[in-house]
Short mmCIF file of C-alpha atoms in Angstrom, two decimals:
data_model
loop_
_atom_site.label_atom_id
_atom_site.label_comp_id
_atom_site.label_asym_id
_atom_site.label_seq_id
_atom_site.Cartn_x
_atom_site.Cartn_y
_atom_site.Cartn_z
CA MET M 1 147.90 84.72 108.45
CA LEU M 2 145.16 83.22 110.56
CA SER M 3 143.98 79.97 108.92
CA LYS M 4 140.55 78.42 109.26
CA ASN M 5 142.09 75.45 111.01
CA THR M 6 143.71 77.64 113.64
CA VAL M 7 140.43 79.43 114.22
CA LYS M 8 138.67 76.11 114.61
CA PHE M 9 141.35 74.81 116.96
CA ILE M 10 141.26 77.86 119.23
CA LYS M 11 137.48 77.78 119.38
CA SER M 12 137.64 74.10 120.38
CA LEU M 13 139.71 75.11 123.44
CA HIS M 14 136.60 76.64 124.99
CA GLN M 15 135.61 73.04 125.74
CA LYS M 16 137.30 70.97 128.42
CA LYS M 17 137.21 67.86 126.26
CA TYR M 18 139.36 69.45 123.55
CA ARG M 19 141.66 71.13 126.04
CA PHE M 20 142.50 67.73 127.46
CA GLU M 21 142.75 66.04 124.08
CA SER M 22 145.28 68.61 122.92
CA GLY M 23 146.90 69.34 126.26
CA LYS M 24 146.52 73.05 125.55
CA PHE M 25 144.53 76.05 126.76
CA PHE M 26 144.26 79.70 125.91
CA VAL M 27 145.06 82.90 127.75
CA GLU M 28 143.81 86.31 126.60
CA GLY M 29 144.30 89.96 127.44
CA GLU M 30 147.54 91.89 127.70
CA LYS M 31 148.36 91.43 131.37
CA SER M 32 147.66 87.69 131.54
CA VAL M 33 149.57 87.02 128.31
CA GLN M 34 152.52 89.09 129.50
CA GLU M 35 152.60 87.02 132.66
CA VAL M 36 152.36 83.70 130.84
CA LEU M 37 155.15 84.73 128.45
CA SER M 38 157.36 85.58 131.45
CA SER M 39 156.55 82.28 133.19
CA ASN M 40 157.76 78.73 132.79
CA PHE M 41 154.59 77.82 130.83
CA GLU M 42 155.33 77.06 127.18
CA THR M 43 153.41 79.33 124.81
CA GLU M 44 153.04 77.65 121.42
CA LEU M 45 151.10 80.24 119.52
CA LEU M 46 150.55 83.92 120.00
CA LEU M 47 147.92 85.92 118.16
CA ALA M 48 148.66 89.60 118.62
CA THR M 49 147.54 92.97 117.30
CA GLU M 50 150.03 95.50 115.97
CA LEU M 51 149.43 97.48 119.16
CA PHE M 52 150.47 94.56 121.39
CA LEU M 53 153.51 93.78 119.21
CA GLU M 54 154.74 97.36 119.39
CA LYS M 55 154.27 97.63 123.14
CA ASN M 56 155.89 94.30 123.98
CA GLN M 57 158.92 94.09 121.69
CA LYS M 58 161.34 93.36 124.51
CA LEU M 59 159.22 90.59 125.99
CA LEU M 60 158.79 88.96 122.57
CA GLU M 61 162.54 88.82 121.80
CA SER M 62 162.83 85.51 123.58
CA PHE M 63 159.54 84.09 122.30
CA ARG M 64 160.13 80.92 120.26
CA GLY M 65 156.56 79.93 119.35
CA GLU M 66 154.49 80.82 116.33
CA LEU M 67 153.36 84.43 116.05
CA ILE M 68 150.36 85.55 114.00
CA SER M 69 149.33 89.16 113.55
CA VAL M 70 145.58 89.68 113.90
CA SER M 71 142.99 92.41 114.21
CA PRO M 72 141.05 93.12 117.46
CA LYS M 73 137.94 91.93 115.64
CA GLN M 74 139.53 88.54 114.93
CA LEU M 75 140.61 88.21 118.55
CA GLU M 76 137.14 88.99 119.81
CA SER M 77 135.64 86.21 117.73
CA LEU M 78 138.08 83.68 119.21
CA GLY M 79 138.18 84.29 122.95
CA GLN M 80 135.63 85.00 125.63
CA TYR M 81 136.34 88.71 125.95
CA GLN M 82 133.81 91.10 124.47
CA SER M 83 136.62 93.42 123.61
CA ASN M 84 140.26 92.44 123.16
CA ASP M 85 142.63 94.77 121.36
CA SER M 86 145.79 93.00 122.39
CA CYS M 87 146.43 89.27 122.24
CA LEU M 88 145.53 85.64 122.80
CA ALA M 89 148.05 82.88 123.54
CA VAL M 90 147.76 79.12 123.15
CA VAL M 91 149.73 77.51 125.96
CA LYS M 92 150.69 73.96 126.90
CA MET M 93 149.18 72.50 130.08
CA LYS M 94 151.59 71.35 132.75
CA ALA M 95 151.72 67.74 133.85
CA ASN M 96 149.72 66.98 137.00
CA GLN M 97 152.83 66.70 139.14
CA PRO M 98 152.49 66.25 142.94
CA PHE M 99 154.81 68.43 145.00
CA SER M 100 156.26 67.73 148.42
CA PRO M 101 155.53 70.54 150.83
CA GLU M 102 158.05 72.11 153.19
CA LYS M 103 157.40 71.85 156.91
CA ASP M 104 157.08 75.60 157.35
CA GLU M 105 154.76 76.61 154.54
CA LEU M 106 151.07 77.28 154.21
CA ILE M 107 149.27 75.27 151.54
CA ILE M 108 145.71 75.65 150.29
CA ALA M 109 143.63 72.52 149.63
CA LEU M 110 140.26 72.76 147.85
CA ASP M 111 137.61 70.10 148.30
CA ASP M 112 135.32 70.29 145.26
CA VAL M 113 135.28 74.07 144.79
CA ARG M 114 133.25 74.00 141.58
CA ASP M 115 132.92 77.55 140.40
CA PRO M 116 135.70 78.61 138.01
CA GLY M 117 135.49 82.25 139.17
CA ASN M 118 136.05 81.15 142.75
CA LEU M 119 139.05 78.99 141.80
CA GLY M 120 140.64 81.82 139.82
CA THR M 121 140.08 84.28 142.66
CA ILE M 122 141.61 81.81 145.13
CA LEU M 123 144.74 81.52 142.96
CA ARG M 124 145.06 85.31 143.07
CA ILE M 125 144.62 85.28 146.85
CA ALA M 126 147.24 82.54 147.22
CA ASP M 127 149.64 84.58 145.11
CA TRP M 128 148.95 87.74 147.19
CA TYR M 129 149.72 85.91 150.44
CA GLY M 130 152.81 84.15 149.09
CA ILE M 131 151.20 80.72 149.18
CA LYS M 132 153.05 78.80 146.46
CA ASN M 133 151.40 75.42 146.60
CA LEU M 134 147.78 74.35 146.18
CA VAL M 135 146.16 70.96 145.90
CA PHE M 136 142.71 70.25 144.51
CA SER M 137 140.26 67.34 144.83
CA PRO M 138 139.47 65.77 141.45
CA GLN M 139 136.01 67.45 141.38
CA THR M 140 137.40 70.95 141.86
CA ALA M 141 136.96 73.26 138.86
CA GLU M 142 139.48 72.75 136.06
CA LEU M 143 142.34 75.20 136.34
CA TYR M 144 142.62 75.67 132.55
CA ASN M 145 138.99 76.79 132.18
CA PRO M 146 139.09 80.26 130.57
CA LYS M 147 137.13 81.75 133.47
CA VAL M 148 139.70 80.48 135.97
CA ILE M 149 142.53 81.89 133.90
CA GLN M 150 140.76 85.21 133.57
CA SER M 151 139.83 85.64 137.22
CA SER M 152 143.31 84.61 138.40
CA MET M 153 144.72 87.74 136.70
CA GLY M 154 147.99 86.00 135.83
CA SER M 155 148.46 84.44 139.26
CA PHE M 156 148.04 80.92 137.83
CA THR M 157 151.59 81.30 136.43
CA ARG M 158 153.10 81.81 139.88
CA VAL M 159 151.68 78.94 141.90
CA ASN M 160 152.13 75.17 141.86
CA PHE M 161 149.11 72.93 141.89
CA PHE M 162 147.99 69.40 141.31
CA TYR M 163 144.78 67.38 141.47
CA GLY M 164 144.58 64.28 143.62
CA ASP M 165 142.77 62.33 146.30
CA LEU M 166 142.91 64.63 149.33
CA GLU M 167 142.67 61.78 151.84
CA GLN M 168 145.70 60.03 150.44
CA ILE M 169 147.58 63.33 150.18
CA PHE M 170 146.87 64.36 153.79
CA GLN M 171 147.91 60.90 154.97
CA LYS M 172 151.16 61.12 153.07
CA TRP M 173 152.02 64.67 154.08
CA ASN M 174 151.21 64.30 157.75
CA LEU M 175 150.84 68.09 158.28
CA PRO M 176 148.31 70.00 160.37
CA VAL M 177 145.08 70.49 158.38
CA TYR M 178 142.93 73.54 159.22
CA GLY M 179 139.35 73.22 158.03
CA ALA M 180 136.98 76.16 157.62
CA PHE M 181 133.74 75.33 159.48
CA LEU M 182 130.96 77.32 161.09
CA ASP M 183 131.66 75.80 164.54
CA GLY M 184 135.42 76.03 164.89
CA GLU M 185 137.85 78.26 166.80
CA ASN M 186 137.42 81.96 166.08
CA VAL M 187 140.35 83.02 163.85
CA HIS M 188 140.51 86.35 165.66
CA GLN M 189 141.27 84.58 168.92
CA ILE M 190 143.86 82.05 167.75
CA LYS M 191 147.23 83.10 169.17
CA ARG M 192 149.52 80.56 167.53
CA VAL M 193 149.36 78.30 164.52
CA GLN M 194 151.74 75.81 162.96
CA PRO M 195 152.07 76.12 159.19
CA GLY M 196 150.10 73.46 157.37
CA VAL M 197 147.17 72.98 155.06
CA ILE M 198 144.16 75.35 154.88
CA LEU M 199 141.27 73.20 153.63
CA MET M 200 138.25 74.91 152.01
CA GLY M 201 135.07 73.05 151.03
CA ASN M 202 132.50 73.04 148.28
CA GLU M 203 130.31 76.12 147.73
CA SER M 204 127.12 74.48 148.95
CA LYS M 205 128.19 71.37 150.88
CA GLY M 206 131.35 72.57 152.61
CA ILE M 207 134.07 70.09 153.50
CA SER M 208 133.11 66.50 152.75
CA GLU M 209 132.56 64.12 155.63
CA LYS M 210 135.30 61.72 154.68
CA LEU M 211 137.88 64.47 155.08
CA GLU M 212 136.76 65.52 158.55
CA LYS M 213 138.95 62.96 160.29
CA TRP M 214 142.03 64.58 158.77
CA ILE M 215 141.24 67.99 160.29
CA SER M 216 143.61 68.98 163.10
CA LYS M 217 141.70 72.13 163.92
CA LYS M 218 138.39 73.62 162.84
CA VAL M 219 138.57 77.36 162.33
CA THR M 220 135.76 79.88 161.95
CA ILE M 221 135.45 83.40 160.70
CA PRO M 222 133.46 85.29 163.35
CA ALA M 223 130.11 86.63 162.20
CA PHE M 224 128.75 89.89 163.56
CA GLY M 225 125.57 90.10 161.46
CA ASN M 226 122.99 87.89 159.80
CA ALA M 227 124.47 86.50 156.58
CA GLU M 228 124.44 82.71 156.78
CA SER M 229 127.72 82.22 155.02
CA LEU M 230 130.48 83.83 153.02
CA ASN M 231 131.51 83.01 149.47
CA VAL M 232 134.35 80.42 149.53
CA ALA M 233 136.88 82.76 147.89
CA ILE M 234 136.08 85.45 150.46
CA ALA M 235 136.43 82.94 153.27
CA THR M 236 139.76 81.72 151.89
CA ALA M 237 141.07 85.27 151.77
CA ILE M 238 140.07 86.00 155.35
CA ILE M 239 141.57 82.81 156.71
CA CYS M 240 144.81 83.33 154.80
CA ASP M 241 144.95 86.91 156.07
CA ASN M 242 144.50 85.82 159.68
CA PHE M 243 147.01 82.94 159.41
CA LYS M 244 149.62 85.24 157.85
CA ARG M 245 148.98 87.79 160.61
CA ILE M 246 149.37 85.15 163.33
CA LEU M 247 152.44 83.57 161.71
CA GLY M 248 153.87 87.06 161.37
CA SER M 249 155.86 86.63 158.17
CA MET B 1 97.43 82.30 135.02
CA LEU B 2 100.51 83.91 133.62
CA SER B 3 99.51 86.48 131.01
CA LYS B 4 101.57 87.62 128.05
CA ASN B 5 101.68 91.11 129.50
CA THR B 6 103.12 89.85 132.79
CA VAL B 7 105.74 87.85 130.91
CA LYS B 8 106.66 90.92 128.88
CA PHE B 9 106.81 93.09 131.98
CA ILE B 10 109.08 90.72 133.92
CA LYS B 11 111.38 90.35 130.95
CA SER B 12 111.59 94.13 130.72
CA LEU B 13 112.98 94.18 134.30
CA HIS B 14 116.24 92.70 133.02
CA GLN B 15 116.94 96.20 131.74
CA LYS B 16 117.86 99.08 134.05
CA LYS B 17 115.75 101.52 132.04
CA TYR B 18 112.55 99.61 132.67
CA ARG B 19 113.43 98.89 136.30
CA PHE B 20 113.65 102.62 136.90
CA GLU B 21 110.59 103.45 134.86
CA SER B 22 108.50 101.02 136.85
CA GLY B 23 110.34 101.34 140.17
CA LYS B 24 110.42 97.54 140.39
CA PHE B 25 112.96 94.72 140.17
CA PHE B 26 112.90 90.95 140.40
CA VAL B 27 114.32 88.42 142.83
CA GLU B 28 114.57 84.72 142.04
CA GLY B 29 115.41 81.49 143.79
CA GLU B 30 113.98 80.09 147.00
CA LYS B 31 116.38 81.52 149.54
CA SER B 32 116.45 85.07 148.18
CA VAL B 33 112.67 85.18 147.77
CA GLN B 34 112.15 83.88 151.31
CA GLU B 35 114.37 86.63 152.57
CA VAL B 36 112.64 89.34 150.57
CA LEU B 37 109.21 88.12 151.75
CA SER B 38 110.46 88.33 155.35
CA SER B 39 111.91 91.81 154.87
CA ASN B 40 110.43 95.28 154.74
CA PHE B 41 110.58 95.29 150.94
CA GLU B 42 107.14 95.19 149.34
CA THR B 43 106.64 92.20 147.05
CA GLU B 44 103.92 92.94 144.50
CA LEU B 45 103.84 89.76 142.53
CA LEU B 46 105.03 86.23 143.28
CA LEU B 47 105.34 83.53 140.64
CA ALA B 48 105.76 80.23 142.40
CA THR B 49 105.78 76.52 141.61
CA GLU B 50 103.59 74.06 143.48
CA LEU B 51 106.73 72.86 145.24
CA PHE B 52 107.54 76.35 146.56
CA LEU B 53 103.93 76.94 147.62
CA GLU B 54 103.82 73.71 149.59
CA LYS B 55 107.13 74.29 151.32
CA ASN B 56 106.40 77.93 152.26
CA GLN B 57 102.78 77.96 153.40
CA LYS B 58 103.55 79.65 156.70
CA LEU B 59 105.62 82.41 155.13
CA LEU B 60 102.90 83.06 152.52
CA GLU B 61 100.13 83.48 155.06
CA SER B 62 100.94 87.15 155.47
CA PHE B 63 101.65 87.79 151.78
CA ARG B 64 99.26 90.40 150.36
CA GLY B 65 100.47 90.67 146.77
CA GLU B 66 99.38 88.82 143.64
CA LEU B 67 100.29 85.15 143.50
CA ILE B 68 100.54 83.19 140.22
CA SER B 69 101.23 79.47 140.06
CA VAL B 70 103.78 78.60 137.38
CA SER B 71 105.89 75.71 136.14
CA PRO B 72 109.69 75.58 136.52
CA LYS B 73 109.94 75.88 132.74
CA GLN B 74 107.98 79.15 132.79
CA LEU B 75 110.23 80.51 135.55
CA GLU B 76 113.37 79.63 133.66
CA SER B 77 112.20 81.61 130.64
CA LEU B 78 111.63 84.69 132.80
CA GLY B 79 114.67 85.06 135.04
CA GLN B 80 118.38 84.71 134.60
CA TYR B 81 118.74 81.29 136.27
CA GLN B 82 119.31 78.32 134.03
CA SER B 83 117.27 76.24 136.41
CA ASN B 84 114.67 77.52 138.82
CA ASP B 85 112.14 75.15 140.31
CA SER B 86 110.86 77.49 142.97
CA CYS B 87 109.93 81.14 142.49
CA LEU B 88 110.42 84.66 141.17
CA ALA B 89 109.20 87.79 142.94
CA VAL B 90 108.57 91.27 141.58
CA VAL B 91 109.48 93.76 144.27
CA LYS B 92 109.23 97.52 144.69
CA MET B 93 112.45 99.51 144.90
CA LYS B 94 113.02 101.59 147.99
CA ALA B 95 113.36 105.36 147.79
CA ASN B 96 116.96 106.62 147.71
CA GLN B 97 116.85 107.79 151.31
CA PRO B 98 120.03 109.10 152.99
CA PHE B 99 120.61 107.80 156.50
CA SER B 100 122.41 109.51 159.35
CA PRO B 101 125.12 107.31 160.79
CA GLU B 102 125.72 106.68 164.46
CA LYS B 103 129.08 107.77 165.89
CA ASP B 104 130.10 104.24 166.82
CA GLU B 105 129.30 102.28 163.68
CA LEU B 106 131.31 101.07 160.70
CA ILE B 107 129.96 102.13 157.30
CA ILE B 108 131.09 101.01 153.86
CA ALA B 109 131.35 103.59 151.07
CA LEU B 110 131.95 102.49 147.46
CA ASP B 111 133.49 104.84 144.94
CA ASP B 112 132.45 103.61 141.49
CA VAL B 113 132.53 99.85 142.14
CA ARG B 114 131.17 98.89 138.74
CA ASP B 115 130.87 95.14 138.70
CA PRO B 116 127.45 93.86 139.87
CA GLY B 117 128.96 90.63 141.22
CA ASN B 118 131.38 92.67 143.35
CA LEU B 119 128.59 94.87 144.71
CA GLY B 120 126.43 91.85 145.60
CA THR B 121 129.35 90.13 147.29
CA ILE B 122 130.13 93.31 149.27
CA LEU B 123 126.51 93.44 150.53
CA ARG B 124 126.90 89.87 151.78
CA ILE B 125 130.18 90.75 153.48
CA ALA B 126 128.61 93.81 155.12
CA ASP B 127 125.76 91.64 156.38
CA TRP B 128 128.24 89.03 157.74
CA TYR B 129 130.18 91.69 159.64
CA GLY B 130 127.06 93.42 160.96
CA ILE B 131 127.63 96.55 158.92
CA LYS B 132 124.15 97.98 158.44
CA ASN B 133 124.76 101.05 156.35
CA LEU B 134 126.41 101.51 152.96
CA VAL B 135 126.71 104.50 150.68
CA PHE B 136 127.52 104.39 146.97
CA SER B 137 128.81 106.98 144.51
CA PRO B 138 126.37 107.54 141.63
CA GLN B 139 128.55 105.48 139.22
CA THR B 140 128.58 102.41 141.46
CA ALA B 141 126.72 99.41 140.01
CA GLU B 142 122.95 99.54 140.38
CA LEU B 143 121.79 97.59 143.43
CA TYR B 144 118.67 96.24 141.70
CA ASN B 145 120.63 94.63 138.85
CA PRO B 146 119.70 90.92 138.92
CA LYS B 147 123.38 89.94 139.30
CA VAL B 148 123.72 92.10 142.42
CA ILE B 149 120.59 90.57 143.92
CA GLN B 150 121.77 87.06 143.11
CA SER B 151 125.31 87.45 144.47
CA SER B 152 124.11 89.16 147.64
CA MET B 153 122.30 85.91 148.61
CA GLY B 154 119.49 87.79 150.32
CA SER B 155 121.75 90.20 152.21
CA PHE B 156 120.39 93.18 150.22
CA THR B 157 117.25 92.93 152.39
CA ARG B 158 119.20 93.48 155.62
CA VAL B 159 121.29 96.54 154.86
CA ASN B 160 120.50 100.20 154.30
CA PHE B 161 122.03 101.99 151.35
CA PHE B 162 121.77 105.09 149.27
CA TYR B 163 123.49 106.67 146.27
CA GLY B 164 124.95 110.14 146.55
CA ASP B 165 127.90 112.47 146.08
CA LEU B 166 130.55 111.02 148.41
CA GLU B 167 132.37 114.34 148.88
CA GLN B 168 129.23 116.05 150.12
CA ILE B 169 128.35 113.08 152.27
CA PHE B 170 131.79 112.86 153.92
CA GLN B 171 131.67 116.60 154.57
CA LYS B 172 128.27 116.34 156.19
CA TRP B 173 129.06 113.28 158.30
CA ASN B 174 132.44 114.45 159.58
CA LEU B 175 133.53 110.90 160.47
CA PRO B 176 136.93 109.24 160.06
CA VAL B 177 137.29 107.86 156.51
CA TYR B 178 139.59 104.87 155.99
CA GLY B 179 140.71 104.43 152.39
CA ALA B 180 142.14 101.21 150.99
CA PHE B 181 145.39 102.05 149.21
CA LEU B 182 148.58 100.17 148.34
CA ASP B 183 150.76 102.56 150.41
CA GLY B 184 148.86 102.92 153.67
CA GLU B 185 149.26 101.54 157.18
CA ASN B 186 149.40 97.75 157.38
CA VAL B 187 146.04 96.57 158.75
CA HIS B 188 147.83 93.82 160.69
CA GLN B 189 149.75 96.45 162.65
CA ILE B 190 146.99 98.91 163.46
CA LYS B 191 146.27 98.67 167.19
CA ARG B 192 143.30 101.00 167.51
CA VAL B 193 140.68 102.40 165.18
CA GLN B 194 137.72 104.70 165.64
CA PRO B 195 134.57 103.54 163.95
CA GLY B 196 133.90 105.38 160.71
CA VAL B 197 133.71 104.91 156.97
CA ILE B 198 135.62 102.23 155.05
CA LEU B 199 136.02 103.62 151.52
CA MET B 200 136.72 101.20 148.67
CA GLY B 201 137.55 102.33 145.14
CA ASN B 202 136.85 101.36 141.55
CA GLU B 203 138.06 97.98 140.23
CA SER B 204 140.73 99.45 137.99
CA LYS B 205 141.27 103.06 139.09
CA GLY B 206 140.97 102.71 142.86
CA ILE B 207 139.74 105.65 144.93
CA SER B 208 139.27 108.81 142.88
CA GLU B 209 141.58 111.74 143.41
CA LYS B 210 138.90 114.16 144.52
CA LEU B 211 138.08 111.90 147.48
CA GLU B 212 141.66 111.64 148.73
CA LYS B 213 141.40 114.80 150.81
CA TRP B 214 138.62 113.24 152.83
CA ILE B 215 140.73 110.26 153.86
CA SER B 216 141.72 110.30 157.53
CA LYS B 217 143.93 107.24 157.23
CA LYS B 218 145.18 105.10 154.34
CA VAL B 219 145.12 101.42 155.13
CA THR B 220 146.80 98.56 153.27
CA ILE B 221 146.40 94.80 153.21
CA PRO B 222 149.91 93.39 153.52
CA ALA B 223 151.15 91.40 150.52
CA PHE B 224 153.42 88.42 150.98
CA GLY B 225 153.63 87.28 147.36
CA ASN B 226 153.53 88.68 143.85
CA ALA B 227 149.92 89.41 142.91
CA GLU B 228 149.65 93.11 142.08
CA SER B 229 146.24 93.56 143.64
CA LEU B 230 143.20 91.88 145.12
CA ASN B 231 139.63 91.95 143.84
CA VAL B 232 137.69 94.80 145.51
CA ALA B 233 135.20 92.47 147.22
CA ILE B 234 138.07 90.39 148.64
CA ALA B 235 139.81 93.54 149.86
CA THR B 236 136.60 94.80 151.43
CA ALA B 237 136.22 91.54 153.31
CA ILE B 238 139.75 91.57 154.63
CA ILE B 239 139.56 95.18 155.79
CA CYS B 240 136.19 94.60 157.47
CA ASP B 241 137.59 91.48 159.18
CA ASN B 242 140.61 93.38 160.49
CA PHE B 243 138.56 96.37 161.66
CA LYS B 244 136.10 94.13 163.48
CA ARG B 245 138.99 92.26 165.09
CA ILE B 246 140.61 95.53 166.24
CA LEU B 247 137.31 97.03 167.42
CA GLY B 248 136.64 93.81 169.27
CA SER B 249 132.89 93.65 168.97
#
């Protein structure tokens, strides 16, 4: 049965403060929960409707957390979805663990991308293009924000990420850094690239000045019309697409 | 002075029903309002703060509508922005006027793209890539929805669009139609394209079956990872980018 304390606890996870105090976040909706249950994230608590339980028996065989049966109405009062007839999972955050990149991989770095929807969409793009590793400046949106989780469509379970000082990280890695600017080399005309870091800047300010000295090459998405800019998630997608095309694998 | 009736009228424009009854919609924020004032849309009413009036004297010289001076607090109670220290404009909708495409242009067609944020983002992408003409199935999101206007970042003023039956339109135009599918030709490998219509489908169902017979070529964005799909605005951007690269101008 769903206790008042559990209700209160899940509702508290809408706020960053309580997510970080508890080290937990929530995931809702059938597809995202299926993905988190199949991932190496640890799901502590699963609230599920009869419908979800019936459809996902196989997946739930190996589930070792607490399971509570709930109605769609109860789910809808807990999460951010207006309608949810399936499930909501409470999941443990991962430690903020730096990774060491390979020499031949593409990595995405985000410099203060603040909008949770943009971050979630960028995770999905990374996952589409087989980019496994992402690094975020400390002021980038919080990955465990429910809007990030929702817009990533489960992709947050398949990428590695950590938050850190990008200057120190670029210095340590010593890899080419490609920065998206309005005055760089046209990505349609680049013939060769070395794998490295694709750096994307803040929604309104772009890439911060202190990071400019780490840029090996400025790249630009060619404009053919009059829009002044593209949304950062759109720009990330186009640059990843061009880099993957040029790298050819 | 801002009357109660004007307040009531502007608030009514949050609802589609009243937008269509009055044939008007609203635009808020400095950049979008500047663009609408510079466009061939007719602005009937402008609510502006002292700050906006001071900064935009030149632009306002040719403005022939009604002008009301307001406080930021008044603006914030009228629009959808949490903070708005500049302006809100009430603008007349354009008639739903079909256009006749040129033989050598790219056109975007949307088949039931329902999310207003996606539609607005697609308008901005079209504007970036110099695509002037868009056509929407009747169930596509309404262009005058405040979220569409906001996410288009002013680009809605620089494109032509109309709503209509896509089957009839494709029949009449007799142009190549490129449909985005998961099993089409890899856009990285296409060497030549003829200009024509890029058709994008609904967020969850894709392109509807009845339109499939109008597709000249299925195109696919190559996947390198595990995400099952891309957001429709992201996919639109990537296909436009590749087509513009292949067309070379």
